[in-house]
PDB file of C-alpha atoms in Angstrom:
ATOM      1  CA  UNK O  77       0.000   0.000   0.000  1.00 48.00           C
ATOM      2  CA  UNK O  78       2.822   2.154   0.960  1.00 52.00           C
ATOM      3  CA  UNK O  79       4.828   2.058  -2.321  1.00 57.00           C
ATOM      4  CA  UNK O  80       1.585   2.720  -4.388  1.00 88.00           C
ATOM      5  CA  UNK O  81       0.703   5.406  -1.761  1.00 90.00           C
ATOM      6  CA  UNK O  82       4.284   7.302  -2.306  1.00 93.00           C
ATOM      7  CA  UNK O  83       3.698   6.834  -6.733  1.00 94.00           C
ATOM      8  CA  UNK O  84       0.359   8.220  -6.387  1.00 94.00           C
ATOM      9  CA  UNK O  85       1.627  11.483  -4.148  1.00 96.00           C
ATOM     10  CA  UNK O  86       4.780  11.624  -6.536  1.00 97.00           C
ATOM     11  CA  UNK O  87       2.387  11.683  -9.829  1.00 97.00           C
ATOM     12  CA  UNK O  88       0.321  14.507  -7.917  1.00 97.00           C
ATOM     13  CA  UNK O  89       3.365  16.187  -7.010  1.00 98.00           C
ATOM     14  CA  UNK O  90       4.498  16.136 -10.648  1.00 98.00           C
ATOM     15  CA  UNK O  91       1.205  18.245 -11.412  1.00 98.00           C
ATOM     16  CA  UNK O  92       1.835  21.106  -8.469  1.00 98.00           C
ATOM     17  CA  UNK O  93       5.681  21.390 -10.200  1.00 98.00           C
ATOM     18  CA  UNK O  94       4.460  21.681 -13.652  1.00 98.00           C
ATOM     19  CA  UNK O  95       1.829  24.035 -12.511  1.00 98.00           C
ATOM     20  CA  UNK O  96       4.002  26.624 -10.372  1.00 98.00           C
ATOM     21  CA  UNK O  97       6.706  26.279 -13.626  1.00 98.00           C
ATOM     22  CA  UNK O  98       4.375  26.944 -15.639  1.00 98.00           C
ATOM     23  CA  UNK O  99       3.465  30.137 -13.219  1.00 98.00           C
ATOM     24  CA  UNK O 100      -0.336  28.604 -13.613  1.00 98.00           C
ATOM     25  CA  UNK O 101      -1.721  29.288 -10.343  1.00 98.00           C
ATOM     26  CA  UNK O 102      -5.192  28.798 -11.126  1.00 98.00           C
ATOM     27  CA  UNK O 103      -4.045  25.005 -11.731  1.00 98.00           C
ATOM     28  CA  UNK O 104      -2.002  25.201  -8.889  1.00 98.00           C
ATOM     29  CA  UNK O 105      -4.854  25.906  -6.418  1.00 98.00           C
ATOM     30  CA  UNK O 106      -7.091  23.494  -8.554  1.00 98.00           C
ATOM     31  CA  UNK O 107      -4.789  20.719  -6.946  1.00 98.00           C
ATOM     32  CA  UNK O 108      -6.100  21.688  -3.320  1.00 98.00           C
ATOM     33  CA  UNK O 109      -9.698  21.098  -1.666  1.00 98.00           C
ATOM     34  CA  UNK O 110     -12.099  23.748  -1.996  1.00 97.00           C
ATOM     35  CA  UNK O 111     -11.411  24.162   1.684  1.00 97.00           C
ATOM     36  CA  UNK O 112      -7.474  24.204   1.951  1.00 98.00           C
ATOM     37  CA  UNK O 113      -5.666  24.967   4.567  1.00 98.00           C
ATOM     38  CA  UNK O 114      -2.568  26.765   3.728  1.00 98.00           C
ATOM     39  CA  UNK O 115      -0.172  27.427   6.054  1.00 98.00           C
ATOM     40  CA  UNK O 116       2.708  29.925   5.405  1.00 98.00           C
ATOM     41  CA  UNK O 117       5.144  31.590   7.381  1.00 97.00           C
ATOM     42  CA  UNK O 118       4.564  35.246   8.576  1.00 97.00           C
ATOM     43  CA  UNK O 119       0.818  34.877   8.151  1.00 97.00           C
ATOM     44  CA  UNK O 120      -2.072  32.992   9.853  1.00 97.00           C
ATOM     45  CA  UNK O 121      -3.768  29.999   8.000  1.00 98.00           C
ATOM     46  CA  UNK O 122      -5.449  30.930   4.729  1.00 98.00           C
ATOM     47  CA  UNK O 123      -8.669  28.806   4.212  1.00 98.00           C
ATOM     48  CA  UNK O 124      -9.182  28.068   0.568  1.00 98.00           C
ATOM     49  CA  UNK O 125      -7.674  28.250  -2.750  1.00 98.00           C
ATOM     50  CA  UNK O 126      -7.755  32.250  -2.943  1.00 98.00           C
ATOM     51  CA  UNK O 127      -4.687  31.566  -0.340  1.00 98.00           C
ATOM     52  CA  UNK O 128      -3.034  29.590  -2.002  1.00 98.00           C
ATOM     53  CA  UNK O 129      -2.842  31.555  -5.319  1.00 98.00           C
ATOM     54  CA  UNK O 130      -1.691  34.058  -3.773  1.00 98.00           C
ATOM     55  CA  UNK O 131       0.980  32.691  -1.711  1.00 98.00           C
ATOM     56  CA  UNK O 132       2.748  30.873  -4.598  1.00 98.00           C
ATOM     57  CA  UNK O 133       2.145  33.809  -7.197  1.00 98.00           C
ATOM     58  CA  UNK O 134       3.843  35.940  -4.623  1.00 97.00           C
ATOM     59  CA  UNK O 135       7.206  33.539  -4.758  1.00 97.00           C
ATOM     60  CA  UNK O 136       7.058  33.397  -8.013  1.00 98.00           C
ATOM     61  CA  UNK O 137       6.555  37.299  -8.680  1.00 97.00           C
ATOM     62  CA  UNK O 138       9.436  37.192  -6.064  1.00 96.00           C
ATOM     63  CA  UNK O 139      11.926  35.393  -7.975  1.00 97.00           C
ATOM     64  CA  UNK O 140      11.223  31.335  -7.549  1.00 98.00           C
ATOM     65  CA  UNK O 141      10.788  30.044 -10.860  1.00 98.00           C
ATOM     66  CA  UNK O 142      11.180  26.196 -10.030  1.00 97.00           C
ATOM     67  CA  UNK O 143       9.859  24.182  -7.755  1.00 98.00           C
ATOM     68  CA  UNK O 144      11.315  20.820  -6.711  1.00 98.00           C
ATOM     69  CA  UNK O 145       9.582  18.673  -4.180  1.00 97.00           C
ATOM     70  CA  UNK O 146      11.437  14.926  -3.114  1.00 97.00           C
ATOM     71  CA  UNK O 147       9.041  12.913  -0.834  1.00 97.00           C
ATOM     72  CA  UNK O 148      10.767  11.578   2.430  1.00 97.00           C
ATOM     73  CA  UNK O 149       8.421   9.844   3.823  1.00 95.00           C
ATOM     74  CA  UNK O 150       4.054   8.980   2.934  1.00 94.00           C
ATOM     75  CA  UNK O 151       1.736   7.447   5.259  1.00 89.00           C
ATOM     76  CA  UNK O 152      -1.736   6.097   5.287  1.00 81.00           C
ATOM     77  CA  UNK O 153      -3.760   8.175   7.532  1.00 74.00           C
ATOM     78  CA  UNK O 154      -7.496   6.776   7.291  1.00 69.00           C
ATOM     79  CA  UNK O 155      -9.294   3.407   6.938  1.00 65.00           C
ATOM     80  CA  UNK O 156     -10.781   3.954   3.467  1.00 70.00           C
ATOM     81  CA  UNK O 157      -8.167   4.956   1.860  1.00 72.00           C
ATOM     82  CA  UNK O 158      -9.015   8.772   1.351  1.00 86.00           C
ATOM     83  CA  UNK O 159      -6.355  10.498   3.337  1.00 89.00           C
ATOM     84  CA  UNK O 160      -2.610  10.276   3.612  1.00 91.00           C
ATOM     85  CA  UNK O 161      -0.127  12.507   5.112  1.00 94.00           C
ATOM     86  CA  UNK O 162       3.354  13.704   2.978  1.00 96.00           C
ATOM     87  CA  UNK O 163       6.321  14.344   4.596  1.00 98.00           C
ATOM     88  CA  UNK O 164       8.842  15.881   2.225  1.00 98.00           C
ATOM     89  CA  UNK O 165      11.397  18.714   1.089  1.00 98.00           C
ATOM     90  CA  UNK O 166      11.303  21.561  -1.548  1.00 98.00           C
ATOM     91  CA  UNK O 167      13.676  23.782  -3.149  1.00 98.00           C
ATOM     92  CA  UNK O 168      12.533  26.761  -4.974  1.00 98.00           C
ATOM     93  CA  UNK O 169      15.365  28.073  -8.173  1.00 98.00           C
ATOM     94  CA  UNK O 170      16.121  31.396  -9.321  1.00 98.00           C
ATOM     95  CA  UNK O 171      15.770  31.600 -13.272  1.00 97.00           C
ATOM     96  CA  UNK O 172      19.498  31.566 -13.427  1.00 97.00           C
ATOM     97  CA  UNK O 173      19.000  27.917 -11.706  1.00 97.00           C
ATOM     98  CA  UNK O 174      20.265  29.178  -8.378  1.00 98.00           C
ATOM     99  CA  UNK O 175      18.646  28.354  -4.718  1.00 97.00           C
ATOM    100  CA  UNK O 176      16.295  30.534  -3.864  1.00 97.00           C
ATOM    101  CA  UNK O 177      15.251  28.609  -0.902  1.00 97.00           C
ATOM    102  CA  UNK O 178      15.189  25.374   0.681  1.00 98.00           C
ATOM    103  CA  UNK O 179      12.745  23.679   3.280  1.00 98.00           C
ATOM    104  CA  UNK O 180      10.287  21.293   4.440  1.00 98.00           C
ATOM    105  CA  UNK O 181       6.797  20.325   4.629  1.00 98.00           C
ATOM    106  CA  UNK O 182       3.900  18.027   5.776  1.00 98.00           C
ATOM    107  CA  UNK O 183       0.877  17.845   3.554  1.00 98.00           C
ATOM    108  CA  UNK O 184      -2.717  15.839   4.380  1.00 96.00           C
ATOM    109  CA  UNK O 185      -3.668  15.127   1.157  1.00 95.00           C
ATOM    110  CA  UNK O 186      -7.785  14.206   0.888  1.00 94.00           C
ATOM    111  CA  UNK O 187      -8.776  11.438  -2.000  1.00 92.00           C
ATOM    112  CA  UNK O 188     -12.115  12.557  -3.846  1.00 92.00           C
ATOM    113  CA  UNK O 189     -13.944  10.595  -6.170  1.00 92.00           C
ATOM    114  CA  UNK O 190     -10.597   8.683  -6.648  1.00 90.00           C
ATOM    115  CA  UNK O 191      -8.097  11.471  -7.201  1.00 94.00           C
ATOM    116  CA  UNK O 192      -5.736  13.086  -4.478  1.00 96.00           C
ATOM    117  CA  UNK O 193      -6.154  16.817  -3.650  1.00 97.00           C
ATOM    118  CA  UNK O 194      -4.194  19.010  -0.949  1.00 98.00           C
ATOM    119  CA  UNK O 195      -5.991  19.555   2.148  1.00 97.00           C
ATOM    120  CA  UNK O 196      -3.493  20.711   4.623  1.00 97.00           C
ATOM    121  CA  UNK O 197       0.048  22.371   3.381  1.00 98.00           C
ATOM    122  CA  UNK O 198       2.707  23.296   6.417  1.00 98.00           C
ATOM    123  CA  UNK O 199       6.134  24.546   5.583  1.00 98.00           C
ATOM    124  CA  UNK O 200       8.871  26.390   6.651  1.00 98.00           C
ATOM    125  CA  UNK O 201      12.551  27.170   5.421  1.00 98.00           C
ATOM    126  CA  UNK O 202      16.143  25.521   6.321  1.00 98.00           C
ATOM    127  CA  UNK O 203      17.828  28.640   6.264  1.00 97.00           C
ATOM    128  CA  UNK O 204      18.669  30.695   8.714  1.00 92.00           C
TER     129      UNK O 204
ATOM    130  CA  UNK W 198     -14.721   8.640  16.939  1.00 47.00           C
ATOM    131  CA  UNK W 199     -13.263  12.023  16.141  1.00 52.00           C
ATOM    132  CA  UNK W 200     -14.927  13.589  19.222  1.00 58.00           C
ATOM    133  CA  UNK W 201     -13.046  10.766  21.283  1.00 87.00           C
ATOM    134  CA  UNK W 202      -9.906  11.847  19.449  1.00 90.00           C
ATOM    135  CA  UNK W 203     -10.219  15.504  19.851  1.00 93.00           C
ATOM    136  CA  UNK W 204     -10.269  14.897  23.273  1.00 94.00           C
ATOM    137  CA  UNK W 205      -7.208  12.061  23.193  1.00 93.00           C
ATOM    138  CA  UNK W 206      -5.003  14.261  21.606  1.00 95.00           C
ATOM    139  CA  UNK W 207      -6.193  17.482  23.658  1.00 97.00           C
ATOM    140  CA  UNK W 208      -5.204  15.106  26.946  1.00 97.00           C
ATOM    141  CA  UNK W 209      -2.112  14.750  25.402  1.00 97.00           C
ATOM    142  CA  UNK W 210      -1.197  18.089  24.787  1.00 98.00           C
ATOM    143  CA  UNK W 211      -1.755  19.229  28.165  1.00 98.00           C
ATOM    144  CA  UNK W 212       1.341  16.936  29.041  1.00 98.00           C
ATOM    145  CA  UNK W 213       3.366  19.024  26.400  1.00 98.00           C
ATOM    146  CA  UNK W 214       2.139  21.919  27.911  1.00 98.00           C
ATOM    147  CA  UNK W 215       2.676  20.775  31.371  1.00 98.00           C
ATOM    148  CA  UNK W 216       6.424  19.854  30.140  1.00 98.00           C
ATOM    149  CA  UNK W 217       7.502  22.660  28.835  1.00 98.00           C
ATOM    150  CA  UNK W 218       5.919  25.005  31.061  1.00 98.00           C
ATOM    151  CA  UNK W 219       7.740  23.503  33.669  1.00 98.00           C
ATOM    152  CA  UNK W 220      11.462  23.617  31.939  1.00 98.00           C
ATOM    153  CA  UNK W 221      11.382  19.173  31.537  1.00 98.00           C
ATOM    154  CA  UNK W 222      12.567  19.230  28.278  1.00 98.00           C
ATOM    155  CA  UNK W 223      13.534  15.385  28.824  1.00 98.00           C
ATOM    156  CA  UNK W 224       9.853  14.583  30.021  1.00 98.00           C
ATOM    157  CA  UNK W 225       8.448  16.798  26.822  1.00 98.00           C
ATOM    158  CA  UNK W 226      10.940  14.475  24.585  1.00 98.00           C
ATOM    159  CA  UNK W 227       9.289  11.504  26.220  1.00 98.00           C
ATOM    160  CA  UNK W 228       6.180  12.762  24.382  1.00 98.00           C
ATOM    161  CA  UNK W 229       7.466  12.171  20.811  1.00 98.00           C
ATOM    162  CA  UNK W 230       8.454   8.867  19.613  1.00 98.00           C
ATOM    163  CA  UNK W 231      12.234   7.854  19.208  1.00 97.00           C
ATOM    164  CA  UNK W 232      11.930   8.317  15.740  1.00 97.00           C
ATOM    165  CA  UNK W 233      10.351  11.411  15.712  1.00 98.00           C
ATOM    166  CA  UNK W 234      11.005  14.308  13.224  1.00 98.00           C
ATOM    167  CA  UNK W 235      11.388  17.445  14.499  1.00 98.00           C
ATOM    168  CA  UNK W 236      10.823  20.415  11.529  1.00 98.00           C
ATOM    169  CA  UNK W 237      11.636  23.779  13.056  1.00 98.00           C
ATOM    170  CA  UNK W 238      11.840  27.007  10.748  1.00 98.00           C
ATOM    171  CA  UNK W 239      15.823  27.384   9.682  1.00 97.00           C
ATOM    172  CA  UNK W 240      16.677  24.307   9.853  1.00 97.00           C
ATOM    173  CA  UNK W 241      16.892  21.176   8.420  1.00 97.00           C
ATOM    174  CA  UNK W 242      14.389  17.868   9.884  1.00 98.00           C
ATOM    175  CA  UNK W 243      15.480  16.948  13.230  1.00 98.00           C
ATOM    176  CA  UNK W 244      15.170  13.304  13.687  1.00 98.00           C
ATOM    177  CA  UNK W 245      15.030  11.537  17.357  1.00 98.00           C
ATOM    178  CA  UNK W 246      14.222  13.105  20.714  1.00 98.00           C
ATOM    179  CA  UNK W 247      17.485  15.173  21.222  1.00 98.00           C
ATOM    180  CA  UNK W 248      16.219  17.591  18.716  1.00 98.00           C
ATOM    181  CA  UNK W 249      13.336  17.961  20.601  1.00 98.00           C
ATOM    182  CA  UNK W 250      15.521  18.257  23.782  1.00 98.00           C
ATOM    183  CA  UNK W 251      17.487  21.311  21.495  1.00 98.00           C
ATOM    184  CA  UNK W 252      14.676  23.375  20.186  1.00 98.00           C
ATOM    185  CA  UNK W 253      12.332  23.669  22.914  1.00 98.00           C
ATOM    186  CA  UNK W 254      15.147  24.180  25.669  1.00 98.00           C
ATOM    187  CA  UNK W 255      16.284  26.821  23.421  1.00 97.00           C
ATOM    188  CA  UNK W 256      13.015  28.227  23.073  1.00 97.00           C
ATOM    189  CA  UNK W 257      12.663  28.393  27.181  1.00 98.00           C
ATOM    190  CA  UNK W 258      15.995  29.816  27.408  1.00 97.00           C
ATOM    191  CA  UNK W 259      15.243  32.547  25.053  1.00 96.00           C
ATOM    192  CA  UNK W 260      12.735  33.922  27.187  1.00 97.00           C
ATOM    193  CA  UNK W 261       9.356  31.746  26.277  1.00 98.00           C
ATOM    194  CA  UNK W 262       8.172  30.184  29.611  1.00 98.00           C
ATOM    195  CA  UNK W 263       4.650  29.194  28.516  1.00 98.00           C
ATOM    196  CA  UNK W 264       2.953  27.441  25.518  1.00 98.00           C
ATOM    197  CA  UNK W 265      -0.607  27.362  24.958  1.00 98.00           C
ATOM    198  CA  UNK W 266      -1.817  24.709  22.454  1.00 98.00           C
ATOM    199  CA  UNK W 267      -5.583  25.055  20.938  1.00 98.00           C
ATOM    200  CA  UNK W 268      -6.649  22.863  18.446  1.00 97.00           C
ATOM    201  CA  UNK W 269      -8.163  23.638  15.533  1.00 97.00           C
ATOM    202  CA  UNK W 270      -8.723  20.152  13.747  1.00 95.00           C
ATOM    203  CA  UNK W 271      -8.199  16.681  14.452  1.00 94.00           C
ATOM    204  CA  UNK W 272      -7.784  14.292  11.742  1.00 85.00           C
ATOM    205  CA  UNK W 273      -9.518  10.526  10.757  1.00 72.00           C
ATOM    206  CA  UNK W 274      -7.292   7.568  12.215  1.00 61.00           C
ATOM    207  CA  UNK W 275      -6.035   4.517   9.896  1.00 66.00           C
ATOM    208  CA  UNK W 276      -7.267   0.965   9.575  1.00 60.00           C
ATOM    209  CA  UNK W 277      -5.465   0.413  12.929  1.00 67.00           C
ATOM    210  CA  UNK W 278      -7.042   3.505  15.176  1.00 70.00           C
ATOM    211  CA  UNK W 279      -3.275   4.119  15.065  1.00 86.00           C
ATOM    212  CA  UNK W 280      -2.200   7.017  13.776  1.00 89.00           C
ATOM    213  CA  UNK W 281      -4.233  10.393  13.580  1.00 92.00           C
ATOM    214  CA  UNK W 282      -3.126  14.052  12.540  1.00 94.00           C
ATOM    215  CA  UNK W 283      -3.760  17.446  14.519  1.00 97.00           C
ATOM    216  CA  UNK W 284      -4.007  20.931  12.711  1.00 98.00           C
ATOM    217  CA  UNK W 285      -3.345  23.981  15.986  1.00 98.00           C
ATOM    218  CA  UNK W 286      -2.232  26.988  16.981  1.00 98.00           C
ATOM    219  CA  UNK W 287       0.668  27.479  19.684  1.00 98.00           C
ATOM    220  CA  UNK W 288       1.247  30.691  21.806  1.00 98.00           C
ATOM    221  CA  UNK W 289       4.272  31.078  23.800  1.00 98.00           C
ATOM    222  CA  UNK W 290       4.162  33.665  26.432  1.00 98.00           C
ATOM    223  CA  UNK W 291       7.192  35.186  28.578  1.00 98.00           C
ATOM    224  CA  UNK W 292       7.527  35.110  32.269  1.00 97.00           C
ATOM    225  CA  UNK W 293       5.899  38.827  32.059  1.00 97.00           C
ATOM    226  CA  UNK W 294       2.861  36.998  30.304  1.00 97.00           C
ATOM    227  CA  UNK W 295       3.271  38.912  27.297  1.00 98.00           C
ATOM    228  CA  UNK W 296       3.090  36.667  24.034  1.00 97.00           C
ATOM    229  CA  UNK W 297       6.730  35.921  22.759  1.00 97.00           C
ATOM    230  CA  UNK W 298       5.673  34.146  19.497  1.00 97.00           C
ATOM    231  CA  UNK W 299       2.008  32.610  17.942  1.00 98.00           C
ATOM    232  CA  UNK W 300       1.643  30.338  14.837  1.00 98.00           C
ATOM    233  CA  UNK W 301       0.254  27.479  14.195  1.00 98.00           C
ATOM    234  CA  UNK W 302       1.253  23.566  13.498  1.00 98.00           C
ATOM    235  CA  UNK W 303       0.390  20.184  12.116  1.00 98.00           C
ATOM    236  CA  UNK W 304       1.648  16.996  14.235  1.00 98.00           C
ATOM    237  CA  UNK W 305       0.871  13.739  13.203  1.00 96.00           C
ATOM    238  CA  UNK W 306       0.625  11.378  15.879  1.00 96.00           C
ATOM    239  CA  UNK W 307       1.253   7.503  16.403  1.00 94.00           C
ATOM    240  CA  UNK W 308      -0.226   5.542  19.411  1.00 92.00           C
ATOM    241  CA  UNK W 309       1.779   3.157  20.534  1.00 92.00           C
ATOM    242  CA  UNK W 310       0.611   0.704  23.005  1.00 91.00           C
ATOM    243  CA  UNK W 311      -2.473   2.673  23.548  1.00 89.00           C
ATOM    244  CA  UNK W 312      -0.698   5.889  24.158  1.00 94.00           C
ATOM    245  CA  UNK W 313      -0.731   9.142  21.702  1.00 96.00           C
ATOM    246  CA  UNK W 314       3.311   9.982  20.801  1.00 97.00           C
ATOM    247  CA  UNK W 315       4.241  12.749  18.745  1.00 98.00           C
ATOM    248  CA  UNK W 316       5.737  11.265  15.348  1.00 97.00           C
ATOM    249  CA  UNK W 317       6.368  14.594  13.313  1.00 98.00           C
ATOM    250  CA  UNK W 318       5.463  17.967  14.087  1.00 98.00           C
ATOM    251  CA  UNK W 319       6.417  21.197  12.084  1.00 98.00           C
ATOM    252  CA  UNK W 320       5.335  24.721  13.208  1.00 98.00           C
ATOM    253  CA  UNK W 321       6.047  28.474  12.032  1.00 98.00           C
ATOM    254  CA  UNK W 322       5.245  31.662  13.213  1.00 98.00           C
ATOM    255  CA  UNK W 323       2.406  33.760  12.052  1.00 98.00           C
ATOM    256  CA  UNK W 324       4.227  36.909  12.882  1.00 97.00           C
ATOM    257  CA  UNK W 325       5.771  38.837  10.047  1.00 92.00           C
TER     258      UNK W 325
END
């Protein structure tokens, strides 16, 4: 279950990388519930995918051009299936391919009629 | 259920609260399982109870003396009623009662032999 768990969040996470490369945040808040909760640093929890365009539009307006997220760890968090929790890394590049930051997360990810959708995103930087 | 778990994991976090508000950073590791990961803002994933030891010692000795945990959201448990995940928000306050920091964080949790450990938690501030 595990190993099918981790290929399904991978696939989904291939969609939220094309989408923020693409700088398509409509499709990037498309990947998240209808009642997403996003929650960045410096602000309280945003509720909903108004949040979370804005949050990623503002990196990307702010220099982060490319998103790469590697998966650490996945679990299975309910008994039917239809949520799992995502423990994993990111690393946001410059155009010229530099860092422009590097950090962490934990997402709950909600399965609706069979397809896996964002429900809680937490994450924070490494640097100092 | 989730009523019953609201309520488990609220239990729980008054022993966190209890812990740190008291300076036992070795009873508040005791709270988190031995492989626990640790995912504090500027720097990398902590794994294992010394890191939990580090950040909230550091924490106390930088002037925060109390936390105050509410929960916002508990999440389902898996096929085994053994794992669950909690969405909150954390004050810290300093000896003066005046807040020192407020965000918010997701842990998810393992039970272990009936009892609630904390397997990862990550947390940032809400303040600019």
């Amino acid at each position: 279950m595990a190993g099918n768990l981790k290929a399904e969040i991978e696939a989904a996470n291939v969609n939220f990388m094309r989408c923020f490369d693409g700088g398509d945040f409509d499709g990037l808040s498309m990947l998240y519930t209808e009642d997403c909760k996003l929650m960045p640093t410096g602000s309280a929890t945003l509720i909903g995918r108004e949040g979370v365009k804005a949050v990623f539009s503002s990196a990307y307006n702010g220099g982060a051009k490319k998103v790469q997220l590697t998966v650490a760890e996945v679990g299975e968090l309910d008994a039917n299936f239809e949520m799992a929790y995502e423990r994993s890394q990111y690393i946001f590049f410059k155009e010229d391919g530099t860092e422009a930051d590097r950090g962490k997360y934990v997402v709950i990810w909600k399965k609706v009629e069979g397809k896996w959708y964002l429900y809680t995103d937490i994450f924070n930087t490494d640097l100092k």
